[in-house]
Amino acid sequence: MNNQSSPMEQDSASMIPKEFRNLTRRGVWTKETYGVCEGYVQANLAIIPNDCALEFLAFCLRNPQPCPVVDVTEPGSPHPVMMAPEADLRTDLPKYRIYRYGKLKEEVTDITPYWSDDLVSLLLGCSFTFEYLLRAADIPFRHTGAYLSGIRCVPAGRFSGPMVVSGWIFKGKQAVRAIKLTSRYPVAHGAPVHIGDPAAIGIRDIYHPEFWHPPWPITIEPDEVPVFWGCGITPQAVAMEVSLPLMITHAPAHMFITDRLAQELAVL
Amino acid sequence: MNNQSSPMEQDSASMIPKEFRNLTRRGVWTKETYGVCEGYVQANLAIIPNDCALEFLAFCLRNPQPCPVVDVTEPGSPHPVMMAPEADLRTDLPKYRIYRYGKLKEEVTDITPYWSDDLVSLLLGCSFTFEYLLRAADIPFRHTGAYLSGIRCVPAGRFSGPMVVSGWIFKGKQAVRAIKLTSRYPVAHGAPVHIGDPAAIGIRDIYHPEFWHPPWPITIEPDEVPVFWGCGITPQAVAMEVSLPLMITHAPAHMFITDRLAQELAVL
C-alpha cells in the first residue's frame, strides 16, 4: 500500500467534516474520501423512494453486519439528524451514482436536480472507518478483496440475496486484536462473520474476489489467517436486484463524511 | 424484593421460549413475564399502521437507548423473523392493550380480531432483560422507578418528546460493573444515559418517580450512586401523543419472549 500522499491529502486528513463537506458542496473536492477527516465515521449512502423505504430499512436492520444503519432521514429531508444535522445529502458527497430500474445512468457531483419529497436516505457504515480503526490501533493487515459468499442475508419483502463479505489477512495474534476491536464498532460492520477456511462460507476462491480485487497481489503466509467481515456492497447489490425506478448512491469510495467520531460510537 | 416463587413460576423460569409462547397462545398463561424463560431476551411490542411505521422506526433508531429496536416485521406479517420466526405476535403475548387515538380502549389476550395487513410490529428491548443481566452477574441493585427526564429525544416527524429514564441504585464499585456489563447489551438499553445527580438530567425528585414507583421504599445510602438508563416507556409515551387511529402494545410487564439468548446478542 502506498503511504505517500500529496499536501492536499495531508490537509484533508486533519480537516473537520464540516469544512470538508463545504469543499464537496462547492464542487472543489470530487475525489475519493479514503483517509479524509481521520477518525470521523464515513458512510455509504442509499437514497430510495418512500414506498419501499420501510422494506429496505427492515432488510438492513435484519443484516446489521453488512448493512449497519447509522442514520435514516424522513421522506424529503436531506439532513441526517443523527450523524450530521447541518449537512445536505444532495450536495455534500463528492460523487453520486443515479440508477434507474437497476441500471447505472449517470455519475454526478450534485443530486439536487433529482431530489423530491418522496425520497428517503439511508446512511450505512463503511469499511473506510473499519480500516481507520485498524490503522489507529496499529494492527497490521492486508485487504484481500470483496467476495460473493454463500451466506444468505435474512430477506425483507422484495429485498434478498447473498451476503458480500470483505477479506482481510492478519497474523494470528493480530487477528484476535482485530476481532476485539471491531466488535466494539457496530457502525463499522462490527464483529467478523467468519475466521479461517473461506470455503466454509462458500467463497469460491480467495485469490479471485468477485466484487473488488485490490491493486496489490493477494498472498497468505502460513502464520496468517483470513478473517471476513460483512461488506457494504451487500445492500447495494441487493437493492439493484429489486430494480427500483430510482436509486441514488455514493459513487464507490466517494463517501459521506459524518460529524461523529468513530470513538464516540464505540459500544464499549 | 421477594425471592420466593411458586412451583409454576420456577418452571416458567427454565421453560424454553417456544414452550412458553405455546402457553400464552392457548390462553393458559395470561400473567406477567418477570423471570420467565431466564436468559432469553424479552421485548416490548408496538404495533402501528404502516403509514407511520417508517417515521416511528426512525424515531426509535434515533433514540436507541430508550428505544432499542430488536425486530421489525413487514406490514401484515405477525412473525418477528430475527427474534422468533415461528412466533405469532397476535397470540403469543400474555396480554395486550388496544389504543385508539391515544386512548386505552381494551385489554385482551389475543389480538387476532384487530389484525390487518396494514399493521407493522416493532419489538423493542426491555428492562426485564436488563434486570436479568444484573442478577446473573450477581450485581446488587435497587430499582428506584421510572422518571420523566429533561432529556429531549431526537424527534422524527410527528414523534417527539422527553426521554423517560429508569433509576437504579448501586454501591460505587458495583455501578462500574453495571455500566461495563450493560454497555455490552444494546438490546437491553445499552449503557446508562447518566450517573449521579438526578437534577443534572432534569429529574424533579428521585423519591417521587412520575411513571412507576416500586413497591419498596426508595432509599439512597451515602456510599451509593444513582445510575439512569433509557426506559422503554419512552416510545409508548411518545406514540400516545401522536394519537394514532390504532396502536396495539403489550400490557405493562406482559412481554414478548424471544428465542434469542441475551448472551447471543452481546456486542462483545
PDB file of C-alpha atoms in Angstrom, chain A:
ATOM      1  CA  MET A   1       0.000   0.000   0.000  1.00  0.00           C
ATOM      2  CA  ASN A   2       1.119   3.476  -0.821  1.00  0.00           C
ATOM      3  CA  ASN A   3       1.898   5.636   2.183  1.00  0.00           C
ATOM      4  CA  GLN A   4       2.780   8.710   0.160  1.00  0.00           C
ATOM      5  CA  SER A   5       0.249  11.487  -0.100  1.00  0.00           C
ATOM      6  CA  SER A   6       0.067  14.946  -1.596  1.00  0.00           C
ATOM      7  CA  PRO A   7      -0.014  18.051   0.644  1.00  0.00           C
ATOM      8  CA  MET A   8      -3.757  18.458  -0.106  1.00  0.00           C
ATOM      9  CA  GLU A   9      -4.410  14.883   1.036  1.00  0.00           C
ATOM     10  CA  GLN A  10      -2.472  15.500   4.231  1.00  0.00           C
ATOM     11  CA  ASP A  11      -4.651  18.553   4.833  1.00  0.00           C
ATOM     12  CA  SER A  12      -7.814  16.582   4.146  1.00  0.00           C
ATOM     13  CA  ALA A  13      -6.870  14.026   6.807  1.00  0.00           C
ATOM     14  CA  SER A  14      -6.893  16.664   9.533  1.00  0.00           C
ATOM     15  CA  MET A  15      -9.835  18.682   8.201  1.00  0.00           C
ATOM     16  CA  ILE A  16     -13.013  18.785  10.234  1.00  0.00           C
ATOM     17  CA  PRO A  17     -16.035  17.240   8.494  1.00  0.00           C
ATOM     18  CA  LYS A  18     -17.991  20.484   8.132  1.00  0.00           C
ATOM     19  CA  GLU A  19     -15.013  22.105   6.427  1.00  0.00           C
ATOM     20  CA  PHE A  20     -14.541  19.104   4.130  1.00  0.00           C
ATOM     21  CA  ARG A  21     -18.245  18.918   3.220  1.00  0.00           C
ATOM     22  CA  ASN A  22     -18.086  22.584   2.323  1.00  0.00           C
ATOM     23  CA  LEU A  23     -15.448  21.679  -0.284  1.00  0.00           C
ATOM     24  CA  THR A  24     -17.647  18.973  -1.774  1.00  0.00           C
ATOM     25  CA  ARG A  25     -20.694  21.257  -1.627  1.00  0.00           C
ATOM     26  CA  ARG A  26     -18.871  23.861  -3.708  1.00  0.00           C
ATOM     27  CA  GLY A  27     -17.641  21.202  -6.130  1.00  0.00           C
ATOM     28  CA  VAL A  28     -13.993  21.758  -5.118  1.00  0.00           C
ATOM     29  CA  TRP A  29     -13.445  18.165  -3.946  1.00  0.00           C
ATOM     30  CA  THR A  30     -14.810  15.441  -6.255  1.00  0.00           C
ATOM     31  CA  LYS A  31     -12.256  12.732  -5.425  1.00  0.00           C
ATOM     32  CA  GLU A  32     -12.357   9.635  -3.230  1.00  0.00           C
ATOM     33  CA  THR A  33     -12.573  10.051   0.554  1.00  0.00           C
ATOM     34  CA  TYR A  34     -10.081   7.411   1.720  1.00  0.00           C
ATOM     35  CA  GLY A  35      -8.163   8.898   4.668  1.00  0.00           C
ATOM     36  CA  VAL A  36     -10.213  12.121   4.694  1.00  0.00           C
ATOM     37  CA  CYS A  37     -11.145  13.628   8.122  1.00  0.00           C
ATOM     38  CA  GLU A  38      -9.339  10.881  10.009  1.00  0.00           C
ATOM     39  CA  GLY A  39     -11.246   9.489  12.967  1.00  0.00           C
ATOM     40  CA  TYR A  40     -14.697  10.516  11.734  1.00  0.00           C
ATOM     41  CA  VAL A  41     -17.227   7.924  10.642  1.00  0.00           C
ATOM     42  CA  GLN A  42     -17.636   7.661   6.874  1.00  0.00           C
ATOM     43  CA  ALA A  43     -20.859   6.291   5.437  1.00  0.00           C
ATOM     44  CA  ASN A  44     -22.376   4.671   2.375  1.00  0.00           C
ATOM     45  CA  LEU A  45     -25.446   6.454   1.014  1.00  0.00           C
ATOM     46  CA  ALA A  46     -28.578   4.831  -0.406  1.00  0.00           C
ATOM     47  CA  ILE A  47     -31.499   7.044  -1.443  1.00  0.00           C
ATOM     48  CA  ILE A  48     -34.708   5.273  -2.416  1.00  0.00           C
ATOM     49  CA  PRO A  49     -38.412   6.036  -2.919  1.00  0.00           C
ATOM     50  CA  ASN A  50     -40.525   6.214   0.245  1.00  0.00           C
ATOM     51  CA  ASP A  51     -42.805   3.338  -0.756  1.00  0.00           C
ATOM     52  CA  CYS A  52     -40.001   0.794  -0.399  1.00  0.00           C
ATOM     53  CA  ALA A  53     -38.016   2.559   2.341  1.00  0.00           C
ATOM     54  CA  LEU A  54     -39.508   0.639   5.280  1.00  0.00           C
ATOM     55  CA  GLU A  55     -38.853  -2.639   3.496  1.00  0.00           C
ATOM     56  CA  PHE A  56     -35.272  -1.733   2.666  1.00  0.00           C
ATOM     57  CA  LEU A  57     -34.667  -0.404   6.177  1.00  0.00           C
ATOM     58  CA  ALA A  58     -36.045  -3.674   7.600  1.00  0.00           C
ATOM     59  CA  PHE A  59     -33.620  -5.552   5.339  1.00  0.00           C
ATOM     60  CA  CYS A  60     -30.698  -3.530   6.694  1.00  0.00           C
ATOM     61  CA  LEU A  61     -31.783  -3.948  10.325  1.00  0.00           C
ATOM     62  CA  ARG A  62     -32.005  -7.727   9.804  1.00  0.00           C
ATOM     63  CA  ASN A  63     -28.497  -7.810   8.374  1.00  0.00           C
ATOM     64  CA  PRO A  64     -26.586  -5.369  10.580  1.00  0.00           C
ATOM     65  CA  GLN A  65     -23.108  -6.698   9.805  1.00  0.00           C
ATOM     66  CA  PRO A  66     -23.123  -5.982   6.051  1.00  0.00           C
ATOM     67  CA  CYS A  67     -25.692  -3.158   6.413  1.00  0.00           C
ATOM     68  CA  PRO A  68     -25.117  -1.178   9.627  1.00  0.00           C
ATOM     69  CA  VAL A  69     -27.711   1.610   9.636  1.00  0.00           C
ATOM     70  CA  VAL A  70     -26.132   4.756  11.055  1.00  0.00           C
ATOM     71  CA  ASP A  71     -28.884   7.193  10.059  1.00  0.00           C
ATOM     72  CA  VAL A  72     -32.179   7.410   8.220  1.00  0.00           C
ATOM     73  CA  THR A  73     -33.859  10.625   7.101  1.00  0.00           C
ATOM     74  CA  GLU A  74     -37.508  11.444   6.922  1.00  0.00           C
ATOM     75  CA  PRO A  75     -39.025  11.492   3.401  1.00  0.00           C
ATOM     76  CA  GLY A  76     -37.853  14.578   1.558  1.00  0.00           C
ATOM     77  CA  SER A  77     -35.335  15.659   4.178  1.00  0.00           C
ATOM     78  CA  PRO A  78     -31.697  15.802   3.036  1.00  0.00           C
ATOM     79  CA  HIS A  79     -30.451  16.235   6.622  1.00  0.00           C
ATOM     80  CA  PRO A  80     -29.084  13.225   8.535  1.00  0.00           C
ATOM     81  CA  VAL A  81     -30.013  14.424  12.022  1.00  0.00           C
ATOM     82  CA  MET A  82     -28.014  11.837  13.944  1.00  0.00           C
ATOM     83  CA  MET A  83     -24.767  11.927  12.043  1.00  0.00           C
ATOM     84  CA  ALA A  84     -24.531  15.488  10.696  1.00  0.00           C
ATOM     85  CA  PRO A  85     -27.667  17.612  11.094  1.00  0.00           C
ATOM     86  CA  GLU A  86     -26.222  20.582   9.197  1.00  0.00           C
ATOM     87  CA  ALA A  87     -25.150  18.517   6.212  1.00  0.00           C
ATOM     88  CA  ASP A  88     -27.091  18.351   2.949  1.00  0.00           C
ATOM     89  CA  LEU A  89     -27.009  14.890   1.402  1.00  0.00           C
ATOM     90  CA  ARG A  90     -27.829  16.380  -2.028  1.00  0.00           C
ATOM     91  CA  THR A  91     -24.502  18.201  -2.332  1.00  0.00           C
ATOM     92  CA  ASP A  92     -22.142  17.053   0.405  1.00  0.00           C
ATOM     93  CA  LEU A  93     -20.766  13.877  -1.150  1.00  0.00           C
ATOM     94  CA  PRO A  94     -18.028  14.197  -3.756  1.00  0.00           C
ATOM     95  CA  LYS A  95     -19.740  11.959  -6.308  1.00  0.00           C
ATOM     96  CA  TYR A  96     -23.049  10.125  -6.742  1.00  0.00           C
ATOM     97  CA  ARG A  97     -24.489   7.428  -8.955  1.00  0.00           C
ATOM     98  CA  ILE A  98     -28.001   7.565 -10.377  1.00  0.00           C
ATOM     99  CA  TYR A  99     -29.663   4.212 -11.031  1.00  0.00           C
ATOM    100  CA  ARG A 100     -32.990   3.694 -12.788  1.00  0.00           C
ATOM    101  CA  TYR A 101     -34.548   0.234 -12.703  1.00  0.00           C
ATOM    102  CA  GLY A 102     -31.239  -1.222 -11.538  1.00  0.00           C
ATOM    103  CA  LYS A 103     -29.199   0.333 -14.378  1.00  0.00           C
ATOM    104  CA  LEU A 104     -26.460   2.915 -13.789  1.00  0.00           C
ATOM    105  CA  LYS A 105     -27.494   6.010 -15.726  1.00  0.00           C
ATOM    106  CA  GLU A 106     -25.142   8.774 -14.585  1.00  0.00           C
ATOM    107  CA  GLU A 107     -22.387   9.873 -12.243  1.00  0.00           C
ATOM    108  CA  VAL A 108     -22.909  13.375 -10.876  1.00  0.00           C
ATOM    109  CA  THR A 109     -21.493  15.625  -8.148  1.00  0.00           C
ATOM    110  CA  ASP A 110     -24.811  17.202  -7.102  1.00  0.00           C
ATOM    111  CA  ILE A 111     -28.166  15.415  -6.960  1.00  0.00           C
ATOM    112  CA  THR A 112     -30.349  18.487  -6.381  1.00  0.00           C
ATOM    113  CA  PRO A 113     -31.988  18.096  -9.825  1.00  0.00           C
ATOM    114  CA  TYR A 114     -33.060  14.555  -8.929  1.00  0.00           C
ATOM    115  CA  TRP A 115     -34.425  15.405  -5.494  1.00  0.00           C
ATOM    116  CA  SER A 116     -38.049  15.027  -4.485  1.00  0.00           C
ATOM    117  CA  ASP A 117     -40.130  14.929  -1.296  1.00  0.00           C
ATOM    118  CA  ASP A 118     -40.642  11.250  -1.907  1.00  0.00           C
ATOM    119  CA  LEU A 119     -37.031  10.221  -1.246  1.00  0.00           C
ATOM    120  CA  VAL A 120     -35.679   8.591   1.911  1.00  0.00           C
ATOM    121  CA  SER A 121     -31.938   8.481   2.590  1.00  0.00           C
ATOM    122  CA  LEU A 122     -30.114   5.773   4.481  1.00  0.00           C
ATOM    123  CA  LEU A 123     -26.559   6.093   5.714  1.00  0.00           C
ATOM    124  CA  LEU A 124     -24.780   2.790   6.263  1.00  0.00           C
ATOM    125  CA  GLY A 125     -21.435   2.172   7.957  1.00  0.00           C
ATOM    126  CA  CYS A 126     -18.449   1.794   5.684  1.00  0.00           C
ATOM    127  CA  SER A 127     -15.144  -0.051   5.603  1.00  0.00           C
ATOM    128  CA  PHE A 128     -13.080   3.148   5.408  1.00  0.00           C
ATOM    129  CA  THR A 129     -13.956   3.628   9.088  1.00  0.00           C
ATOM    130  CA  PHE A 130     -13.072  -0.006   9.685  1.00  0.00           C
ATOM    131  CA  GLU A 131      -9.648   0.450   8.070  1.00  0.00           C
ATOM    132  CA  TYR A 132      -9.063   3.618  10.046  1.00  0.00           C
ATOM    133  CA  LEU A 133      -9.720   1.758  13.294  1.00  0.00           C
ATOM    134  CA  LEU A 134      -7.192  -0.959  12.394  1.00  0.00           C
ATOM    135  CA  ARG A 135      -4.582   1.622  11.413  1.00  0.00           C
ATOM    136  CA  ALA A 136      -5.180   3.718  14.546  1.00  0.00           C
ATOM    137  CA  ALA A 137      -4.726   0.587  16.697  1.00  0.00           C
ATOM    138  CA  ASP A 138      -1.533  -0.258  14.784  1.00  0.00           C
ATOM    139  CA  ILE A 139      -2.857  -3.651  13.713  1.00  0.00           C
ATOM    140  CA  PRO A 140      -1.049  -4.755  10.536  1.00  0.00           C
ATOM    141  CA  PHE A 141      -3.461  -6.112   7.900  1.00  0.00           C
ATOM    142  CA  ARG A 142      -3.851  -6.751   4.191  1.00  0.00           C
ATOM    143  CA  HIS A 143      -7.179  -6.385   2.402  1.00  0.00           C
ATOM    144  CA  THR A 144      -7.760  -9.287   0.007  1.00  0.00           C
ATOM    145  CA  GLY A 145     -10.939  -8.057  -1.674  1.00  0.00           C
ATOM    146  CA  ALA A 146     -14.724  -8.349  -1.634  1.00  0.00           C
ATOM    147  CA  TYR A 147     -16.316 -11.757  -2.181  1.00  0.00           C
ATOM    148  CA  LEU A 148     -19.638 -13.297  -3.004  1.00  0.00           C
ATOM    149  CA  SER A 149     -20.323 -15.595  -0.035  1.00  0.00           C
ATOM    150  CA  GLY A 150     -22.718 -18.488   0.393  1.00  0.00           C
ATOM    151  CA  ILE A 151     -24.267 -16.775   3.436  1.00  0.00           C
ATOM    152  CA  ARG A 152     -27.858 -15.785   2.667  1.00  0.00           C
ATOM    153  CA  CYS A 153     -28.995 -12.450   4.054  1.00  0.00           C
ATOM    154  CA  VAL A 154     -32.216 -12.506   6.060  1.00  0.00           C
ATOM    155  CA  PRO A 155     -34.735 -11.271   3.463  1.00  0.00           C
ATOM    156  CA  ALA A 156     -37.280  -8.461   3.953  1.00  0.00           C
ATOM    157  CA  GLY A 157     -40.083  -8.272   1.394  1.00  0.00           C
ATOM    158  CA  ARG A 158     -38.590  -7.946  -2.065  1.00  0.00           C
ATOM    159  CA  PHE A 159     -35.071  -7.479  -0.725  1.00  0.00           C
ATOM    160  CA  SER A 160     -32.999 -10.668  -0.536  1.00  0.00           C
ATOM    161  CA  GLY A 161     -29.698 -12.067  -1.702  1.00  0.00           C
ATOM    162  CA  PRO A 162     -26.289 -13.357  -0.713  1.00  0.00           C
ATOM    163  CA  MET A 163     -24.007 -11.518   1.684  1.00  0.00           C
ATOM    164  CA  VAL A 164     -20.960  -9.863   0.181  1.00  0.00           C
ATOM    165  CA  VAL A 165     -18.009 -10.110   2.565  1.00  0.00           C
ATOM    166  CA  SER A 166     -14.630  -8.435   2.658  1.00  0.00           C
ATOM    167  CA  GLY A 167     -11.493 -10.469   3.341  1.00  0.00           C
ATOM    168  CA  TRP A 168      -8.568  -9.398   5.480  1.00  0.00           C
ATOM    169  CA  ILE A 169      -5.305 -11.159   6.345  1.00  0.00           C
ATOM    170  CA  PHE A 170      -3.683 -10.971   9.790  1.00  0.00           C
ATOM    171  CA  LYS A 171      -1.076 -12.790  11.831  1.00  0.00           C
ATOM    172  CA  GLY A 172      -2.968 -14.927  14.361  1.00  0.00           C
ATOM    173  CA  LYS A 173      -2.383 -12.707  17.377  1.00  0.00           C
ATOM    174  CA  GLN A 174      -3.303  -9.580  15.457  1.00  0.00           C
ATOM    175  CA  ALA A 175      -6.475 -11.270  14.222  1.00  0.00           C
ATOM    176  CA  VAL A 176      -7.569 -11.603  17.851  1.00  0.00           C
ATOM    177  CA  ARG A 177      -6.925  -7.895  18.423  1.00  0.00           C
ATOM    178  CA  ALA A 178      -8.813  -7.017  15.233  1.00  0.00           C
ATOM    179  CA  ILE A 179     -11.825  -9.079  16.298  1.00  0.00           C
ATOM    180  CA  LYS A 180     -11.948  -7.479  19.754  1.00  0.00           C
ATOM    181  CA  LEU A 181     -11.516  -4.007  18.291  1.00  0.00           C
ATOM    182  CA  THR A 182     -14.090  -4.233  15.517  1.00  0.00           C
ATOM    183  CA  SER A 183     -16.669  -5.854  17.809  1.00  0.00           C
ATOM    184  CA  ARG A 184     -16.817  -2.532  19.630  1.00  0.00           C
ATOM    185  CA  TYR A 185     -17.866  -0.700  16.447  1.00  0.00           C
ATOM    186  CA  PRO A 186     -21.200  -1.925  15.060  1.00  0.00           C
ATOM    187  CA  VAL A 187     -21.185   1.271  12.931  1.00  0.00           C
ATOM    188  CA  ALA A 188     -18.205  -0.141  11.024  1.00  0.00           C
ATOM    189  CA  HIS A 189     -19.610  -3.653  10.350  1.00  0.00           C
ATOM    190  CA  GLY A 190     -18.920  -4.858  13.914  1.00  0.00           C
ATOM    191  CA  ALA A 191     -17.511  -8.326  14.583  1.00  0.00           C
ATOM    192  CA  PRO A 192     -16.407 -10.556  11.701  1.00  0.00           C
ATOM    193  CA  VAL A 193     -18.801 -13.116  10.211  1.00  0.00           C
ATOM    194  CA  HIS A 194     -16.110 -15.785   9.782  1.00  0.00           C
ATOM    195  CA  ILE A 195     -12.490 -16.698  10.525  1.00  0.00           C
ATOM    196  CA  GLY A 196     -10.409 -19.225   8.593  1.00  0.00           C
ATOM    197  CA  ASP A 197     -11.349 -21.506   5.694  1.00  0.00           C
ATOM    198  CA  PRO A 198     -13.016 -19.356   3.011  1.00  0.00           C
ATOM    199  CA  ALA A 199     -14.862 -22.406   1.622  1.00  0.00           C
ATOM    200  CA  ALA A 200     -16.758 -22.751   4.918  1.00  0.00           C
ATOM    201  CA  ILE A 201     -18.791 -19.651   3.980  1.00  0.00           C
ATOM    202  CA  GLY A 202     -18.995 -20.551   0.300  1.00  0.00           C
ATOM    203  CA  ILE A 203     -16.178 -18.369  -1.003  1.00  0.00           C
ATOM    204  CA  ARG A 204     -15.138 -19.898  -4.309  1.00  0.00           C
ATOM    205  CA  ASP A 205     -11.514 -18.740  -4.467  1.00  0.00           C
ATOM    206  CA  ILE A 206      -9.873 -16.316  -2.046  1.00  0.00           C
ATOM    207  CA  TYR A 207      -7.422 -15.287  -4.756  1.00  0.00           C
ATOM    208  CA  HIS A 208     -10.206 -14.241  -7.128  1.00  0.00           C
ATOM    209  CA  PRO A 209     -12.631 -11.914  -5.337  1.00  0.00           C
ATOM    210  CA  GLU A 210     -15.838 -11.386  -7.308  1.00  0.00           C
ATOM    211  CA  PHE A 211     -16.503  -7.774  -6.332  1.00  0.00           C
ATOM    212  CA  TRP A 212     -13.280  -5.961  -5.767  1.00  0.00           C
ATOM    213  CA  HIS A 213      -9.658  -7.016  -6.318  1.00  0.00           C
ATOM    214  CA  PRO A 214      -7.024  -4.940  -4.537  1.00  0.00           C
ATOM    215  CA  PRO A 215      -4.297  -3.339  -6.649  1.00  0.00           C
ATOM    216  CA  TRP A 216      -1.717  -5.490  -4.789  1.00  0.00           C
ATOM    217  CA  PRO A 217      -1.208  -9.255  -5.136  1.00  0.00           C
ATOM    218  CA  ILE A 218      -3.167 -11.477  -2.714  1.00  0.00           C
ATOM    219  CA  THR A 219      -0.849 -13.638  -0.603  1.00  0.00           C
ATOM    220  CA  ILE A 220      -1.382 -15.666   2.567  1.00  0.00           C
ATOM    221  CA  GLU A 221       1.585 -16.805   4.666  1.00  0.00           C
ATOM    222  CA  PRO A 222       1.423 -19.983   6.786  1.00  0.00           C
ATOM    223  CA  ASP A 223       1.265 -17.975  10.042  1.00  0.00           C
ATOM    224  CA  GLU A 224      -1.577 -15.815   8.772  1.00  0.00           C
ATOM    225  CA  VAL A 225      -5.328 -16.236   8.955  1.00  0.00           C
ATOM    226  CA  PRO A 226      -8.068 -14.791   6.746  1.00  0.00           C
ATOM    227  CA  VAL A 227     -10.919 -13.033   8.550  1.00  0.00           C
ATOM    228  CA  PHE A 228     -14.160 -11.973   6.852  1.00  0.00           C
ATOM    229  CA  TRP A 229     -16.485  -9.084   7.670  1.00  0.00           C
ATOM    230  CA  GLY A 230     -19.876  -8.152   6.233  1.00  0.00           C
ATOM    231  CA  CYS A 231     -19.347  -5.742   3.337  1.00  0.00           C
ATOM    232  CA  GLY A 232     -21.274  -2.584   2.430  1.00  0.00           C
ATOM    233  CA  ILE A 233     -21.540  -3.756  -1.190  1.00  0.00           C
ATOM    234  CA  THR A 234     -24.285  -6.135   0.038  1.00  0.00           C
ATOM    235  CA  PRO A 235     -27.207  -3.693   0.366  1.00  0.00           C
ATOM    236  CA  GLN A 236     -26.403  -2.030  -2.943  1.00  0.00           C
ATOM    237  CA  ALA A 237     -26.199  -5.375  -4.777  1.00  0.00           C
ATOM    238  CA  VAL A 238     -29.480  -6.467  -3.169  1.00  0.00           C
ATOM    239  CA  ALA A 239     -31.269  -3.179  -3.918  1.00  0.00           C
ATOM    240  CA  MET A 240     -30.091  -3.336  -7.541  1.00  0.00           C
ATOM    241  CA  GLU A 241     -31.886  -6.665  -7.989  1.00  0.00           C
ATOM    242  CA  VAL A 242     -35.191  -5.111  -6.937  1.00  0.00           C
ATOM    243  CA  SER A 243     -34.955  -2.708  -9.882  1.00  0.00           C
ATOM    244  CA  LEU A 244     -36.361   0.402  -8.214  1.00  0.00           C
ATOM    245  CA  PRO A 245     -37.494   3.221 -10.519  1.00  0.00           C
ATOM    246  CA  LEU A 246     -34.870   5.433  -8.881  1.00  0.00           C
ATOM    247  CA  MET A 247     -31.978   4.772  -6.556  1.00  0.00           C
ATOM    248  CA  ILE A 248     -29.165   7.190  -5.798  1.00  0.00           C
ATOM    249  CA  THR A 249     -25.953   6.085  -4.100  1.00  0.00           C
ATOM    250  CA  HIS A 250     -22.488   7.450  -3.419  1.00  0.00           C
ATOM    251  CA  ALA A 251     -20.008   6.626  -6.196  1.00  0.00           C
ATOM    252  CA  PRO A 252     -17.671   3.848  -4.968  1.00  0.00           C
ATOM    253  CA  ALA A 253     -15.122   5.224  -2.467  1.00  0.00           C
ATOM    254  CA  HIS A 254     -16.765   8.683  -2.568  1.00  0.00           C
ATOM    255  CA  MET A 255     -18.323   8.561   0.874  1.00  0.00           C
ATOM    256  CA  PHE A 256     -20.321  10.837   3.136  1.00  0.00           C
ATOM    257  CA  ILE A 257     -18.230  12.229   5.997  1.00  0.00           C
ATOM    258  CA  THR A 258     -20.235  12.455   9.221  1.00  0.00           C
ATOM    259  CA  ASP A 259     -19.697  14.716  12.237  1.00  0.00           C
ATOM    260  CA  ARG A 260     -19.350  11.778  14.595  1.00  0.00           C
ATOM    261  CA  LEU A 261     -16.045  10.322  15.726  1.00  0.00           C
ATOM    262  CA  ALA A 262     -15.785   6.547  15.487  1.00  0.00           C
ATOM    263  CA  GLN A 263     -14.626   6.602  19.123  1.00  0.00           C
ATOM    264  CA  GLU A 264     -17.859   8.333  20.097  1.00  0.00           C
ATOM    265  CA  LEU A 265     -19.908   5.496  18.611  1.00  0.00           C
ATOM    266  CA  ALA A 266     -17.975   2.614  20.188  1.00  0.00           C
ATOM    267  CA  VAL A 267     -20.287   0.440  22.256  1.00  0.00           C
ATOM    268  CA  LEU A 268     -17.736  -0.125  24.995  1.00  0.00           C
TER     269      LEU A 268
END
